[in-house]
Amino acid sequence: MIVAQAKPIEEILEMIDKYDKILLVGCKGCVAVCAAGGEKEVQFLASAIRTARKTQGREIEIREVTLERQCDPEYVEQIRGFAGDYQAILSIACGVGVQFMAEHYREIPALPGLNTSFMGGALEQGVWSERCQGCGNCVLHLTGGICPITRCSKSLLNGPCGGSSNGKCEVDPEVDCGWQLIIERLKALGEFESRFMEIVPIKDWSTSRDGGPRKIVREDMRQ
Amino acid sequence: MDYPPNVKLIRVPCSGRVDSVHLIKAFEEGMDGVYVAGCLEGECHFLTGNLRAKKRVEYVKGVLTTLGINPERLRMYNLSAAMGSRFVEIAREMTEMIRSLGPSPVKTGAGREFPQEQEEGEEQ
Ligand code: SF4
Ligand code: SF4
């Protein structure tokens, strides 16, 4: 899922300072799962904003809505009937959701209430970790199911580098060396000899961010 | 039990049922102070309800600080059902503490109760 976290409330308060009627929109997708932008977070943030405004003696009207997803026009359009009644849309979906709001409601500013951080999963309750950078050409079959792009701080395809020590990365002693993990896993799979000695050729990064904004078109699904 | 009449009780099956949303809403509604009375640590019928409540209280205290509301207005206490006199004592303690702080700025609209925390010249 896309993992995000709440922006500091001070930053949000500053962003909405000039408004007194806003629409706060959450998302029941990824950001609800990582407890940053679901229904509950909408309720909490709305209450916190109103509380802050009351201490300043300035009321603010907040309409609270949580959509199924903010990355699908079908759901984004569900607020069409009343979006125009508000001065701004504060979205607590990922950056995709905020942009979809901005694209669909051109006359109203769309503001981000979250910092979208990465694609990852939950390690335990309350702990999330990055796993994929969407490089557009997956190599997990070569690396024991551990992503070298994400887990190696330098995204090396033929690691480890000289900075790997005792299983940790030189970038941060708290961070596991991605290549140490890969090697251990390849050994466990009995693939170490065959895979590790093989040089992985230079990766074509044009499927990644180097190729500019990406788009997928599925002709079989198009209408 | 003879506890101050200004204390309004809201019963929940377990302090673990108390969510951050309930706590912040209480302040939004203009409560001068809020305390969660959970069972003694290690004695939760649902094992960790009171510990979860404690973490939420800590979290909301942080948010209150950011909003300019004195975090002392929110507290967590742990006591058992048999500790009636302790209950009265806590109710009095909270009442006195709130009297000394005065009404919540949410009601007065008087702005922050204390100045914004100074950011320690951290290099970014
Ligand atoms: S808007 Fe973002 S957070 Fe919500 S479902 Fe879509 S991708 Fe996930
Ligand atoms: S190799 Fe690319 S697609 Fe596969 S997990 Fe890593 S970043 Fe994601």
Coordinates of C-alpha atoms and ligand atoms in Angstrom, one line a residue:
Chain A
M1 CA 0.0 0.0 0.0
I2 CA 0.9 3.7 -0.2
V3 CA 2.1 4.7 3.3
A4 CA 1.6 8.2 4.5
Q5 CA 1.7 10.2 7.7
A6 CA -0.1 13.2 9.0
K7 CA 1.5 16.6 8.4
P8 CA 2.2 18.5 11.6
I9 CA -1.1 20.2 12.7
E10 CA 0.7 23.6 12.8
E11 CA 1.4 23.3 9.1
I12 CA -2.2 22.4 8.3
L13 CA -3.5 25.2 10.5
E14 CA -1.3 27.7 8.6
M15 CA -2.4 26.3 5.2
I16 CA -6.1 26.8 6.0
D17 CA -5.6 30.0 8.0
K18 CA -7.5 32.2 5.5
Y19 CA -10.5 29.9 5.2
D20 CA -13.5 29.5 7.4
K21 CA -15.4 26.9 5.4
I22 CA -13.5 23.8 4.2
L23 CA -14.2 20.3 3.0
L24 CA -12.0 17.7 4.7
V25 CA -11.9 14.5 2.6
G26 CA -10.4 11.2 3.7
C27 CA -9.8 8.0 1.8
K28 CA -10.8 4.5 2.7
G29 CA -8.0 3.0 0.7
C30 CA -4.3 2.7 1.6
V31 CA -4.2 5.7 3.9
A32 CA -7.0 4.3 6.0
V33 CA -5.1 1.0 6.4
C34 CA -2.0 2.9 7.6
A35 CA -4.2 5.0 9.9
A36 CA -3.3 8.3 8.4
G37 CA -6.3 9.3 6.3
G38 CA -9.4 7.2 7.0
E39 CA -12.7 8.1 8.6
K40 CA -11.3 8.2 12.1
E41 CA -8.4 10.4 11.1
V42 CA -10.9 12.7 9.4
Q43 CA -12.9 13.0 12.6
F44 CA -9.8 13.6 14.7
L45 CA -8.3 16.2 12.4
A46 CA -11.6 18.1 12.0
S47 CA -12.0 18.2 15.7
A48 CA -8.4 19.3 16.3
I49 CA -8.8 22.1 13.7
R50 CA -12.1 23.3 15.2
T51 CA -10.6 23.2 18.7
A52 CA -7.6 25.3 17.6
R53 CA -9.9 27.8 15.9
K54 CA -12.1 28.1 19.0
T55 CA -9.0 29.0 21.1
Q56 CA -8.6 31.9 18.7
G57 CA -12.2 32.9 18.9
R58 CA -12.7 32.2 15.2
E59 CA -15.1 29.5 14.2
I60 CA -14.5 27.3 11.1
E61 CA -17.0 25.1 9.3
I62 CA -15.7 21.7 8.3
R63 CA -17.6 19.2 6.3
E64 CA -16.2 15.7 6.9
V65 CA -16.3 13.1 4.1
T66 CA -14.5 9.9 3.5
L67 CA -14.5 8.5 0.0
E68 CA -13.9 4.9 -1.0
R69 CA -10.8 6.0 -2.9
Q70 CA -9.6 9.3 -4.1
C71 CA -7.6 7.9 -7.0
D72 CA -10.7 7.0 -9.0
P73 CA -12.9 9.5 -10.9
E74 CA -16.0 7.6 -9.9
Y75 CA -15.5 8.3 -6.2
V76 CA -13.9 11.7 -6.6
E77 CA -17.0 12.8 -8.4
Q78 CA -19.2 11.9 -5.4
I79 CA -18.5 15.3 -3.8
R80 CA -19.5 17.2 -6.9
G81 CA -22.9 18.3 -5.5
F82 CA -21.4 20.3 -2.6
A83 CA -17.7 20.8 -3.2
G84 CA -18.4 24.3 -4.6
D85 CA -19.9 25.4 -1.3
Y86 CA -16.4 25.3 0.3
Q87 CA -13.4 27.5 0.0
A88 CA -10.8 24.7 0.0
I89 CA -10.5 21.0 -0.1
L90 CA -8.2 19.5 2.5
S91 CA -7.4 16.0 1.4
I92 CA -5.9 13.4 3.7
A93 CA -5.4 10.8 0.9
C94 CA -2.0 10.2 -0.6
G95 CA -0.5 12.7 -3.1
V96 CA -2.5 11.0 -5.9
G97 CA -5.8 11.7 -4.1
V98 CA -4.9 15.4 -3.5
Q99 CA -4.0 15.8 -7.2
F100 CA -7.2 14.1 -8.4
M101 CA -9.1 16.5 -6.2
A102 CA -7.3 19.4 -7.8
E103 CA -7.9 18.1 -11.3
H104 CA -11.6 17.5 -10.8
Y105 CA -12.4 20.6 -8.8
R106 CA -10.4 23.3 -10.6
E107 CA -12.0 26.3 -9.0
I108 CA -11.2 25.2 -5.4
P109 CA -7.7 24.8 -4.0
A110 CA -6.8 21.2 -3.0
L111 CA -4.5 21.1 0.1
P112 CA -2.5 18.1 1.3
G113 CA -3.0 17.0 4.9
L114 CA -0.6 14.2 4.7
N115 CA 3.0 13.6 3.7
T116 CA 3.0 10.6 1.3
S117 CA 6.0 8.6 2.1
F118 CA 6.4 5.3 0.3
M119 CA 5.1 2.0 -0.9
G120 CA 5.4 -0.5 1.8
G121 CA 3.7 -2.7 4.4
A122 CA 3.2 -3.1 8.1
L123 CA 5.9 -4.9 10.1
E124 CA 3.8 -4.8 13.2
Q125 CA 0.9 -2.7 14.6
G126 CA 2.1 0.9 14.1
V127 CA 5.2 0.2 12.2
W128 CA 5.5 0.4 8.4
S129 CA 8.5 -0.2 6.1
E130 CA 9.3 0.6 2.5
R131 CA 9.5 -2.2 0.1
C132 CA 9.1 -1.0 -3.5
Q133 CA 10.0 2.1 -5.5
G134 CA 8.0 1.2 -8.6
C135 CA 10.9 0.9 -10.9
G136 CA 8.7 -0.5 -13.6
N137 CA 10.9 -3.5 -14.3
C138 CA 10.9 -5.9 -11.3
V139 CA 14.0 -7.9 -10.6
L140 CA 12.9 -9.7 -7.4
H141 CA 13.3 -13.1 -9.1
L142 CA 17.1 -12.4 -9.3
T143 CA 17.5 -11.2 -5.8
G144 CA 15.8 -13.7 -3.6
G145 CA 12.6 -11.7 -3.3
I146 CA 14.3 -8.7 -1.7
C147 CA 14.3 -5.5 -3.6
P148 CA 17.8 -4.1 -4.2
I149 CA 16.4 -0.8 -5.5
T150 CA 14.6 -0.2 -2.2
R151 CA 16.5 -2.1 0.5
C152 CA 19.9 -1.1 -0.7
S153 CA 20.4 2.6 0.1
K154 CA 22.3 3.1 -3.1
S155 CA 20.0 0.9 -5.2
L156 CA 22.9 -1.2 -6.3
L157 CA 22.1 -4.1 -8.6
N158 CA 25.5 -5.8 -8.0
G159 CA 26.0 -5.3 -4.3
P160 CA 27.1 -5.1 -1.7
C161 CA 29.3 -2.1 -1.6
G162 CA 32.3 -1.6 0.7
G163 CA 30.2 0.2 3.2
S164 CA 28.4 -2.9 4.4
S165 CA 29.5 -4.0 7.8
N166 CA 28.1 -6.6 10.2
G167 CA 24.9 -6.6 8.1
K168 CA 24.3 -2.9 8.5
C169 CA 24.4 -0.2 5.9
E170 CA 27.0 2.7 6.2
V171 CA 24.2 5.2 5.6
D172 CA 22.7 4.4 9.0
P173 CA 23.7 1.8 11.5
E174 CA 19.9 1.1 12.1
V175 CA 19.4 0.2 8.5
D176 CA 20.0 -3.4 7.3
C177 CA 22.3 -3.8 4.4
G178 CA 19.9 -4.8 1.6
W179 CA 22.6 -6.8 -0.1
Q180 CA 23.4 -8.7 3.1
L181 CA 19.7 -9.7 3.2
I182 CA 19.8 -10.7 -0.4
I183 CA 22.9 -12.9 0.0
E184 CA 21.5 -14.6 3.1
R185 CA 18.3 -15.3 1.3
L186 CA 20.0 -16.6 -1.9
K187 CA 22.1 -18.9 0.3
A188 CA 19.0 -20.2 2.0
L189 CA 17.4 -20.8 -1.4
G190 CA 20.5 -22.6 -2.6
E191 CA 20.8 -20.0 -5.4
F192 CA 23.8 -18.2 -4.1
E193 CA 26.4 -19.7 -6.5
S194 CA 24.3 -19.4 -9.6
R195 CA 22.9 -15.9 -8.9
F196 CA 25.5 -14.0 -7.0
M197 CA 28.3 -14.7 -9.4
E198 CA 26.2 -13.5 -12.3
I199 CA 26.6 -9.8 -13.1
V200 CA 23.2 -8.1 -13.5
P201 CA 23.4 -5.8 -16.6
I202 CA 22.9 -2.1 -16.4
K203 CA 19.2 -1.5 -15.7
D204 CA 17.1 0.5 -18.1
W205 CA 15.8 3.3 -15.8
S206 CA 13.5 4.7 -18.4
T207 CA 10.7 2.5 -17.0
S208 CA 11.3 4.3 -13.7
R209 CA 11.3 8.0 -12.9
D210 CA 14.0 8.7 -15.4
G211 CA 11.5 8.2 -18.2
G212 CA 9.3 11.1 -17.0
P213 CA 5.8 10.7 -15.6
R214 CA 4.5 7.2 -16.3
K215 CA 1.3 6.0 -17.7
I216 CA -0.2 2.6 -18.4
V217 CA -2.8 2.1 -21.1
R218 CA -4.7 -1.2 -21.3
E219 CA -6.4 -1.2 -24.6
D220 CA -8.3 -4.4 -23.7
M221 CA -10.0 -2.4 -20.8
R222 CA -10.5 0.9 -22.5
Q223 CA -14.0 2.0 -23.4
Chain B
M1 CA -19.2 8.8 47.1
D2 CA -18.8 12.5 47.7
Y3 CA -16.9 13.9 44.7
P4 CA -17.1 17.4 43.2
P5 CA -20.4 17.8 41.2
N6 CA -18.5 19.5 38.3
V7 CA -17.0 16.1 37.4
K8 CA -19.1 14.5 34.6
L9 CA -18.8 10.7 34.4
I10 CA -18.8 8.8 31.1
R11 CA -18.8 5.1 31.6
V12 CA -17.0 2.8 29.2
P13 CA -16.6 -1.0 29.4
C14 CA -12.8 -0.6 29.4
S15 CA -10.5 2.4 29.2
G16 CA -9.2 0.8 26.0
R17 CA -12.5 1.8 24.4
V18 CA -11.5 5.5 24.8
D19 CA -10.3 6.7 21.5
S20 CA -8.2 9.8 20.7
V21 CA -11.3 11.2 18.9
H22 CA -13.3 11.1 22.1
L23 CA -10.6 12.9 23.9
I24 CA -10.1 15.7 21.4
K25 CA -13.9 16.1 21.0
A26 CA -14.3 16.7 24.7
F27 CA -11.9 19.6 24.4
E28 CA -13.6 20.8 21.3
E29 CA -16.9 20.9 23.2
G30 CA -15.2 23.1 25.8
M31 CA -14.4 20.8 28.7
D32 CA -11.8 22.4 30.9
G33 CA -10.1 19.1 31.7
V34 CA -10.5 15.4 30.9
Y35 CA -9.2 12.4 32.7
V36 CA -9.3 8.7 31.9
A37 CA -9.6 6.4 34.9
G38 CA -8.4 3.0 33.9
C39 CA -7.7 -0.1 35.8
L40 CA -4.4 -0.7 37.5
E41 CA -1.7 -1.6 35.1
G42 CA -1.5 -5.3 34.7
E43 CA -5.1 -5.7 35.8
C44 CA -7.0 -5.0 32.6
H45 CA -9.6 -7.6 31.9
F46 CA -8.8 -7.2 28.2
L47 CA -5.1 -7.4 28.9
T48 CA -3.9 -4.2 27.4
G49 CA -6.9 -1.8 27.3
N50 CA -5.5 0.5 29.9
L51 CA -2.0 0.6 28.3
R52 CA -3.6 1.5 24.9
A53 CA -5.6 4.2 26.6
K54 CA -2.4 5.6 28.2
K55 CA -0.7 5.8 24.8
R56 CA -3.7 7.6 23.3
V57 CA -3.7 10.1 26.2
E58 CA 0.0 10.7 25.6
Y59 CA -0.7 11.3 21.9
V60 CA -3.6 13.7 22.5
K61 CA -1.5 15.6 25.1
G62 CA 1.0 16.2 22.3
V63 CA -1.7 17.5 20.0
L64 CA -3.2 19.8 22.8
T65 CA 0.3 21.3 23.3
T66 CA 0.5 22.0 19.6
L67 CA -3.0 23.6 19.7
G68 CA -1.9 25.9 22.6
I69 CA -3.9 24.1 25.2
N70 CA -2.1 23.1 28.4
P71 CA -1.6 19.3 28.2
E72 CA -2.0 19.1 32.0
R73 CA -5.7 19.4 31.3
L74 CA -5.7 15.8 30.1
R75 CA -4.6 13.0 32.5
M76 CA -4.6 9.3 32.8
Y77 CA -5.2 7.7 36.2
N78 CA -5.0 4.0 37.2
L79 CA -7.1 2.7 40.1
S80 CA -9.2 -0.3 40.9
A81 CA -13.0 -0.5 41.4
A82 CA -12.4 -1.0 45.1
M83 CA -10.5 2.3 45.5
G84 CA -13.5 4.6 46.1
S85 CA -11.6 7.0 48.3
R86 CA -8.8 7.3 45.7
F87 CA -11.5 8.1 43.1
V88 CA -12.8 11.0 45.2
E89 CA -9.2 12.2 45.7
I90 CA -8.5 12.2 42.0
A91 CA -11.7 14.0 41.2
R92 CA -10.7 16.7 43.7
E93 CA -7.2 16.8 42.4
M94 CA -8.4 17.4 38.8
T95 CA -10.9 20.0 39.9
E96 CA -8.3 21.9 41.9
M97 CA -5.8 21.7 39.0
I98 CA -8.3 23.1 36.6
R99 CA -9.4 25.9 38.9
S100 CA -5.8 27.0 39.1
L101 CA -5.5 26.9 35.3
G102 CA -8.7 28.7 34.7
P103 CA -11.2 28.0 31.9
S104 CA -10.1 26.3 28.7
P105 CA -9.1 28.7 25.9
V106 CA -11.6 26.9 23.7
K107 CA -14.3 28.5 25.7
T108 CA -12.7 31.9 26.2
G109 CA -11.2 32.2 22.7
A110 CA -8.3 33.9 24.3
G111 CA -5.6 32.3 22.2
R112 CA -2.8 30.0 23.3
E113 CA -2.5 29.3 27.1
F114 CA 1.3 29.4 26.7
P115 CA 3.7 30.5 24.0
Q116 CA 4.6 28.3 21.1
E117 CA 7.4 26.0 22.0
Q118 CA 10.7 27.4 20.8
E119 CA 12.3 25.3 18.1
E120 CA 15.8 24.6 19.3
G121 CA 17.9 26.1 16.5
E122 CA 18.1 22.7 14.8
E123 CA 20.0 22.6 11.6
Q124 CA 18.0 21.1 8.8
Ligands
SF4_1 S1 -6.2 7.8 -3.1 FE1 -4.2 7.1 -2.6 S2 -4.5 6.3 -0.5 FE2 -6.5 6.4 -1.4 S3 -6.8 4.4 -2.3 FE3 -5.9 5.7 -3.9 S4 -3.8 5.3 -3.8 FE4 -4.6 4.5 -1.9
SF4_2 S1 12.7 -4.3 -8.4 FE1 11.5 -2.5 -8.9 S2 9.3 -3.2 -9.1 FE2 10.5 -4.8 -8.0 S3 10.2 -4.4 -5.8 FE3 12.1 -3.3 -6.5 S4 11.4 -1.3 -7.1 FE4 9.6 -2.5 -6.9

